[in-house]
CSV table of C-alpha atoms in Angstrom, one decimal:
chain,number,residue,atom,x,y,z
A,1,MET,CA,31.5,-14.2,38.8
A,2,ARG,CA,29.4,-17.3,38.4
A,3,LYS,CA,26.3,-15.3,39.3
A,4,THR,CA,27.2,-12.6,36.7
A,5,ALA,CA,27.8,-15.3,34.1
A,6,SER,CA,24.5,-16.9,34.9
A,7,LEU,CA,22.7,-13.6,34.5
A,8,LEU,CA,24.4,-13.0,31.2
A,9,ALA,CA,23.5,-16.4,29.9
A,10,ALA,CA,19.9,-15.9,31.0
A,11,SER,CA,19.8,-12.5,29.3
A,12,ALA,CA,21.2,-14.0,26.1
A,13,LEU,CA,18.6,-16.8,26.2
A,14,TRP,CA,15.8,-14.2,26.7
A,15,ALA,CA,17.1,-12.1,23.8
A,16,LEU,CA,17.1,-15.2,21.5
A,17,ALA,CA,13.6,-16.0,22.6
A,18,GLN,CA,12.5,-12.4,21.6
A,19,ILE,CA,14.2,-12.8,18.2
A,20,SER,CA,12.5,-16.1,17.7
A,21,THR,CA,9.1,-14.6,18.7
A,22,ALA,CA,9.7,-11.6,16.4
A,23,ALA,CA,10.4,-13.9,13.5
A,24,GLN,CA,6.9,-15.3,13.6
A,25,ALA,CA,4.4,-13.9,11.2
A,26,PHE,CA,2.4,-11.0,12.7
A,27,ASP,CA,-1.3,-11.4,12.2
A,28,PRO,CA,-1.0,-14.0,9.4
A,29,ASP,CA,-4.8,-13.9,8.9
A,30,ILE,CA,-4.6,-10.3,7.6
A,31,ARG,CA,-3.6,-10.7,4.0
A,32,ASN,CA,-2.6,-8.0,1.5
A,33,ASN,CA,-0.5,-7.4,-1.5
A,34,THR,CA,1.5,-4.5,-2.7
A,35,LEU,CA,2.9,-3.2,-6.1
A,36,ALA,CA,5.0,-0.1,-6.8
A,37,VAL,CA,6.2,1.1,-10.2
A,38,SER,CA,9.2,3.4,-10.3
A,39,PRO,CA,8.7,7.0,-11.5
A,40,ASP,CA,10.5,6.3,-14.8
A,41,GLU,CA,8.4,3.2,-15.3
A,42,SER,CA,11.4,0.9,-15.6
A,43,LEU,CA,10.8,-1.3,-12.5
A,44,ALA,CA,7.8,-2.9,-10.8
A,45,ILE,CA,8.3,-4.3,-7.4
A,46,ALA,CA,5.7,-6.7,-6.0
A,47,GLY,CA,5.0,-8.7,-2.9
A,48,ASN,CA,2.4,-10.1,-0.6
A,49,SER,CA,2.1,-10.8,3.1
A,50,GLN,CA,2.4,-14.6,2.5
A,51,THR,CA,5.7,-14.5,0.6
A,52,ALA,CA,9.1,-13.9,2.2
A,53,GLU,CA,10.6,-12.2,-0.8
A,54,LEU,CA,9.8,-9.3,-3.2
A,55,LYS,CA,9.7,-9.7,-7.0
A,56,VAL,CA,11.4,-7.1,-9.1
A,57,TYR,CA,10.3,-6.9,-12.7
A,58,ASP,CA,12.1,-5.1,-15.6
A,59,LEU,CA,9.2,-3.4,-17.4
A,60,ALA,CA,11.1,-2.7,-20.6
A,61,GLN,CA,12.0,-6.3,-21.1
A,62,GLY,CA,8.9,-7.8,-19.5
A,63,ARG,CA,10.7,-10.2,-17.3
A,64,LEU,CA,11.7,-11.0,-13.7
A,65,LYS,CA,14.9,-9.0,-12.8
A,66,ALA,CA,15.5,-10.2,-9.2
A,67,ALA,CA,14.0,-11.6,-6.1
A,68,LEU,CA,14.7,-9.8,-2.8
A,69,PRO,CA,14.7,-12.2,0.2
A,70,GLY,CA,14.6,-11.6,3.9
A,71,PHE,CA,11.1,-10.6,4.6
A,72,ILE,CA,8.4,-12.2,6.8
A,73,THR,CA,5.2,-10.2,6.2
A,74,PRO,CA,5.9,-7.4,3.7
A,75,ARG,CA,3.0,-5.0,3.6
A,76,ASN,CA,3.7,-2.0,1.5
A,77,ILE,CA,6.2,-0.6,-1.0
A,78,VAL,CA,6.6,3.0,-2.1
A,79,PHE,CA,9.2,4.7,-4.3
A,80,ALA,CA,10.9,8.0,-3.5
A,81,PRO,CA,9.8,10.7,-6.0
A,82,ASP,CA,13.2,10.7,-7.6
A,83,GLY,CA,13.1,6.9,-8.0
A,84,ARG,CA,16.5,6.3,-6.4
A,85,ARG,CA,15.2,4.5,-3.4
A,86,PHE,CA,12.1,2.5,-2.3
A,87,TYR,CA,10.7,1.8,1.1
A,88,VAL,CA,9.2,-1.4,2.4
A,89,THR,CA,7.2,-2.0,5.6
A,90,ASP,CA,7.2,-5.5,7.3
A,91,SER,CA,4.7,-5.9,10.0
A,92,SER,CA,6.4,-9.0,11.6
A,93,LYS,CA,9.8,-7.5,11.6
A,94,GLY,CA,8.4,-4.2,12.8
A,95,LEU,CA,10.7,-2.4,10.4
A,96,LEU,CA,10.7,0.2,7.7
A,97,GLU,CA,13.5,-0.7,5.2
A,98,ARG,CA,15.2,1.6,2.7
A,99,TRP,CA,16.4,0.0,-0.5
A,100,ASN,CA,18.6,1.3,-3.3
A,101,ALA,CA,16.6,1.0,-6.5
A,102,GLY,CA,19.8,0.9,-8.7
A,103,THR,CA,21.7,-1.8,-6.9
A,104,LEU,CA,18.7,-3.5,-5.3
A,105,THR,CA,20.5,-3.6,-1.9
A,106,LEU,CA,19.3,-2.8,1.6
A,107,GLU,CA,20.6,0.5,2.8
A,108,ALA,CA,19.0,1.0,6.2
A,109,SER,CA,16.3,-0.2,8.6
A,110,LEU,CA,14.2,1.7,11.1
A,111,ALA,CA,12.3,0.1,13.9
A,112,LEU,CA,8.6,1.1,14.0
A,113,GLY,CA,7.3,-1.8,16.0
A,114,PRO,CA,5.3,-4.9,15.0
A,115,GLY,CA,2.2,-4.0,13.0
A,116,ALA,CA,3.8,-1.6,10.5
A,117,PHE,CA,1.5,-1.6,7.5
A,118,GLY,CA,0.5,0.9,4.9
A,119,SER,CA,2.7,3.9,4.0
A,120,ALA,CA,2.5,7.2,2.1
A,121,ILE,CA,5.3,9.5,1.0
A,122,ASP,CA,5.1,13.2,0.4
A,123,ARG,CA,6.0,14.8,-3.0
A,124,GLN,CA,9.3,16.1,-1.7
A,125,GLY,CA,10.4,12.7,-0.5
A,126,ALA,CA,11.2,14.2,2.9
A,127,ARG,CA,8.5,12.6,5.0
A,128,LEU,CA,6.9,9.1,5.1
A,129,TYR,CA,3.8,8.2,7.1
A,130,VAL,CA,3.4,4.6,8.2
A,131,ASN,CA,0.2,3.0,9.6
A,132,ASN,CA,0.6,0.6,12.6
A,133,GLN,CA,-2.5,-1.5,12.9
A,134,ALA,CA,-1.3,-3.2,16.1
A,135,SER,CA,-0.7,0.0,18.1
A,136,ASN,CA,-3.4,2.1,16.4
A,137,THR,CA,-0.9,4.7,15.4
A,138,VAL,CA,0.7,6.5,12.5
A,139,SER,CA,4.5,7.0,12.6
A,140,VAL,CA,5.8,10.2,10.9
A,141,VAL,CA,9.3,9.4,9.6
A,142,ASP,CA,11.8,12.1,8.7
A,143,LEU,CA,13.5,10.5,5.8
A,144,ASN,CA,16.5,12.8,5.7
A,145,ALA,CA,17.3,12.3,9.4
A,146,TRP,CA,16.1,8.7,9.2
A,147,ARG,CA,14.1,8.8,12.4
A,148,VAL,CA,10.6,8.9,13.7
A,149,SER,CA,9.7,12.6,14.4
A,150,LYS,CA,6.2,11.9,15.8
A,151,VAL,CA,3.8,9.1,16.6
A,152,ILE,CA,0.1,10.1,16.0
A,153,THR,CA,-2.4,8.2,18.1
A,154,SER,CA,-6.2,7.6,18.2
A,155,PHE,CA,-6.7,5.3,15.2
A,156,SER,CA,-8.6,2.0,15.1
A,157,GLY,CA,-6.8,-0.7,13.1
A,158,PRO,CA,-5.2,1.4,10.4
A,159,ARG,CA,-4.0,-1.0,7.7
A,160,GLN,CA,-3.1,-0.5,4.0
A,161,GLY,CA,-5.2,2.6,3.3
A,162,VAL,CA,-3.3,5.9,3.8
A,163,LYS,CA,-3.1,8.7,1.2
A,164,LEU,CA,-2.0,12.3,1.2
A,165,SER,CA,-4.1,15.0,-0.4
A,166,PRO,CA,-2.5,16.4,-3.6
A,167,ASP,CA,-1.4,19.6,-1.8
A,168,GLY,CA,0.1,17.5,1.0
A,169,ALA,CA,-2.0,19.4,3.6
A,170,GLU,CA,-4.1,16.4,4.8
A,171,LEU,CA,-3.5,12.8,5.3
A,172,TYR,CA,-6.4,10.3,5.0
A,173,VAL,CA,-6.0,7.2,7.1
A,174,THR,CA,-8.5,4.2,6.9
A,175,ASN,CA,-9.6,2.6,10.2
A,176,PHE,CA,-10.6,-0.9,9.4
A,177,ARG,CA,-12.0,-1.7,12.8
A,178,SER,CA,-14.2,1.4,13.1
A,179,ASP,CA,-14.9,1.7,9.4
A,180,LYS,CA,-14.0,5.4,9.4
A,181,LEU,CA,-11.5,7.7,7.7
A,182,SER,CA,-9.4,9.9,9.9
A,183,VAL,CA,-8.3,13.2,8.4
A,184,VAL,CA,-4.9,14.4,9.7
A,185,ASP,CA,-3.5,17.9,9.4
A,186,THR,CA,0.1,17.5,8.3
A,187,SER,CA,1.2,20.8,9.8
A,188,SER,CA,0.1,20.1,13.3
A,189,LEU,CA,0.1,16.3,12.9
A,190,SER,CA,-3.2,16.0,14.7
A,191,VAL,CA,-6.5,14.4,13.8
A,192,LEU,CA,-8.9,17.0,12.5
A,193,ARG,CA,-12.1,14.9,12.0
A,194,GLU,CA,-13.5,11.5,11.1
A,195,ILE,CA,-15.6,10.4,8.1
A,196,GLY,CA,-17.9,7.4,8.7
A,197,GLY,CA,-20.5,5.3,6.8
A,198,PHE,CA,-18.2,2.7,5.2
A,199,ASN,CA,-18.5,-1.0,5.1
A,200,LYS,CA,-15.1,-2.8,5.5
A,201,ILE,CA,-13.2,0.0,4.0
A,202,ARG,CA,-10.1,-0.9,2.0
A,203,ALA,CA,-8.1,1.2,-0.5
A,204,ILE,CA,-8.7,4.9,-1.2
A,205,SER,CA,-7.8,7.5,-3.9
A,206,ILE,CA,-8.1,11.2,-4.0
A,207,SER,CA,-8.9,13.5,-7.0
A,208,SER,CA,-6.2,15.9,-8.3
A,209,ASP,CA,-8.1,18.9,-6.9
A,210,GLY,CA,-8.4,17.2,-3.5
A,211,GLY,CA,-12.2,17.6,-3.4
A,212,THR,CA,-13.2,14.0,-4.0
A,213,LEU,CA,-12.2,10.8,-2.3
A,214,TYR,CA,-13.0,7.3,-3.5
A,215,ALA,CA,-13.1,4.3,-1.2
A,216,ALA,CA,-13.6,0.5,-1.7
A,217,ASN,CA,-16.2,-1.1,0.5
A,218,SER,CA,-15.4,-4.8,0.5
A,219,GLY,CA,-18.4,-5.5,2.9
A,220,ASP,CA,-21.1,-4.5,0.4
A,221,ASP,CA,-19.3,-4.7,-3.0
A,222,THR,CA,-19.4,-1.0,-3.7
A,223,LEU,CA,-17.1,2.0,-4.2
A,224,ALA,CA,-18.0,5.2,-2.3
A,225,ARG,CA,-17.6,8.8,-3.4
A,226,VAL,CA,-16.8,11.3,-0.7
A,227,ASP,CA,-16.9,15.0,-0.7
A,228,THR,CA,-13.8,15.8,1.3
A,229,ARG,CA,-15.0,19.3,2.2
A,230,SER,CA,-18.3,18.3,3.7
A,231,GLY,CA,-17.0,14.9,4.9
A,232,LYS,CA,-20.0,13.1,3.5
A,233,ILE,CA,-20.5,10.1,1.2
A,234,THR,CA,-22.4,11.5,-1.8
A,235,ALA,CA,-22.9,8.3,-3.8
A,236,THR,CA,-22.0,4.6,-4.0
A,237,VAL,CA,-21.7,2.3,-7.1
A,238,ALA,CA,-21.9,-1.5,-7.2
A,239,VAL,CA,-18.8,-3.2,-8.6
A,240,GLY,CA,-17.5,-6.8,-8.4
A,241,ARG,CA,-17.3,-9.1,-5.4
A,242,GLU,CA,-15.1,-8.0,-2.5
A,243,PRO,CA,-13.5,-4.9,-4.0
A,244,TYR,CA,-10.2,-3.9,-2.3
A,245,GLY,CA,-8.9,-1.4,-4.9
A,246,ALA,CA,-10.2,2.1,-5.6
A,247,ALA,CA,-7.5,3.1,-8.0
A,248,LEU,CA,-7.9,6.5,-9.8
A,249,ARG,CA,-6.2,6.8,-13.2
A,250,PRO,CA,-3.8,9.7,-13.4
A,251,ASP,CA,-5.9,11.6,-16.0
A,252,GLY,CA,-8.8,11.5,-13.5
A,253,LYS,CA,-11.3,10.1,-16.0
A,254,VAL,CA,-11.7,6.5,-14.7
A,255,LEU,CA,-11.7,4.7,-11.4
A,256,TYR,CA,-10.9,1.0,-11.1
A,257,SER,CA,-11.9,-1.4,-8.4
A,258,GLY,CA,-9.8,-4.6,-7.8
A,259,ASN,CA,-12.4,-7.3,-7.2
A,260,LEU,CA,-10.8,-10.1,-5.1
A,261,LYS,CA,-13.5,-12.7,-5.5
A,262,SER,CA,-14.6,-11.8,-9.0
A,263,ASP,CA,-11.0,-12.0,-10.4
A,264,SER,CA,-11.7,-8.7,-12.3
A,265,LEU,CA,-11.5,-5.0,-12.4
A,266,THR,CA,-14.6,-2.8,-12.6
A,267,GLU,CA,-14.1,0.3,-14.7
A,268,VAL,CA,-16.1,3.2,-13.3
A,269,ALA,CA,-16.5,6.2,-15.6
A,270,LEU,CA,-16.0,9.7,-14.1
A,271,PRO,CA,-17.5,12.1,-13.4
A,272,ALA,CA,-20.7,10.1,-14.0
A,273,PHE,CA,-19.6,7.6,-11.4
A,274,ARG,CA,-21.2,4.6,-13.1
A,275,PRO,CA,-19.8,1.2,-14.2
A,276,ALA,CA,-18.5,1.2,-17.8
A,277,ALA,CA,-16.9,-2.3,-18.1
A,278,GLN,CA,-15.6,-5.4,-16.4
A,279,ILE,CA,-12.0,-6.5,-17.2
A,280,GLY,CA,-11.5,-10.2,-16.5
A,281,GLY,CA,-8.6,-12.6,-16.8
A,282,LEU,CA,-7.1,-11.7,-13.5
A,283,SER,CA,-6.5,-13.8,-10.4
A,284,GLY,CA,-7.5,-12.3,-7.0
A,285,PRO,CA,-6.6,-8.7,-7.7
A,286,ARG,CA,-6.8,-6.4,-4.6
A,287,GLN,CA,-5.5,-2.9,-4.2
A,288,ALA,CA,-2.2,-3.4,-6.0
A,289,ILE,CA,-2.9,-1.5,-9.2
A,290,SER,CA,-0.5,1.0,-10.7
A,291,PHE,CA,-0.7,3.2,-13.8
A,292,SER,CA,1.6,4.7,-16.4
A,293,MET,CA,1.6,8.5,-16.2
A,294,ASP,CA,0.0,8.8,-19.6
A,295,SER,CA,-2.9,6.7,-18.4
A,296,ARG,CA,-2.6,4.2,-21.2
A,297,LYS,CA,-1.4,1.2,-19.2
A,298,ALA,CA,-2.2,-0.4,-15.9
A,299,TRP,CA,-0.2,-3.0,-14.0
A,300,VAL,CA,-2.3,-5.3,-11.8
A,301,LEU,CA,-0.8,-7.8,-9.3
A,302,ASN,CA,-2.2,-11.3,-9.3
A,303,GLU,CA,-2.3,-13.7,-6.3
A,304,ASP,CA,0.7,-15.6,-7.5
A,305,LEU,CA,2.8,-12.4,-7.8
A,306,SER,CA,2.6,-12.3,-11.6
A,307,VAL,CA,1.8,-8.9,-13.0
A,308,ALA,CA,-0.8,-8.4,-15.7
A,309,GLU,CA,-0.1,-5.4,-18.0
A,310,LEU,CA,-3.3,-3.9,-19.4
A,311,ASP,CA,-4.0,-1.7,-22.4
A,312,LEU,CA,-6.7,0.6,-20.9
A,313,ALA,CA,-8.1,1.7,-24.2
A,314,THR,CA,-8.9,-1.8,-25.4
A,315,ARG,CA,-9.3,-3.2,-21.8
A,316,ARG,CA,-7.1,-6.2,-22.7
A,317,ILE,CA,-4.1,-7.9,-21.0
A,318,THR,CA,-1.2,-7.3,-23.4
A,319,ARG,CA,1.4,-9.3,-21.4
A,320,GLU,CA,1.9,-11.0,-18.1
A,321,LEU,CA,5.2,-10.8,-16.2
A,322,LYS,CA,5.9,-14.1,-14.5
A,323,PRO,CA,7.3,-14.4,-10.9
A,324,SER,CA,9.8,-17.1,-12.1
A,325,ALA,CA,12.8,-16.8,-14.4
A,326,ASN,CA,11.8,-20.0,-16.2
């Protein structure tokens, strides 16, 4: 009995040690931020990997609505297409969390392993893809069954950048370590090919016809334009310092880079693919840029988790949502 008790005690201590280890920040030197706006444009939810809570903003009233605690290294937030739920990855907890957008309460958690990072959801809200930069994998999550249906391998440090083509047939995954894009067939869930030639690739966007992809190169301060059919970079354009964002406006007429070191956005006119303007007054913007569906507004996340609301016609900040109720 004493031996059994000792073994149980040792097992309990080991479990506590694992919990303590898991509670430590995973890769704290890898920093990112995330911003998601609900489909009805009533809520904006923001976070960064240095803050243990998410900020929820009421966009109609322009104020902080709530702060959601309990995170360690939140990496990405995406809303379900119907807006009823949103999903959060936390690389230190190794979890995908499902939250109720109406009550702002946690509904369920799914273990994906430490390193869970960027995520992309399909138009039906049935499948979620999650990058894992620690295990060099992408987890395919069946949201209805709430389980991992497959783990795709052969990536190289996949972080924030992951996007579905508009028709949902292909998934584009950025590999930060190898500076390549992996193209995944979503039917077979296998890697079809790779696209290279990037320089510290960050965020990506895809045109509505699926024929053109845009990527931010933070290594040489450019945005790249890629022909998705040929898999070749067809042009690059110089933007601000250390661009993380490559955000395509819903109307497809303008692309914006979020320039971390320039505290600005660069507006790139399309299809000409040339700089049209610089929008200043921001603080360390990265890839966390969201748009209204009518393409008139943009919401840009600052380093302090405040959100700047931009009038895109005048290129001016019309209001700033503060991360404090005071």
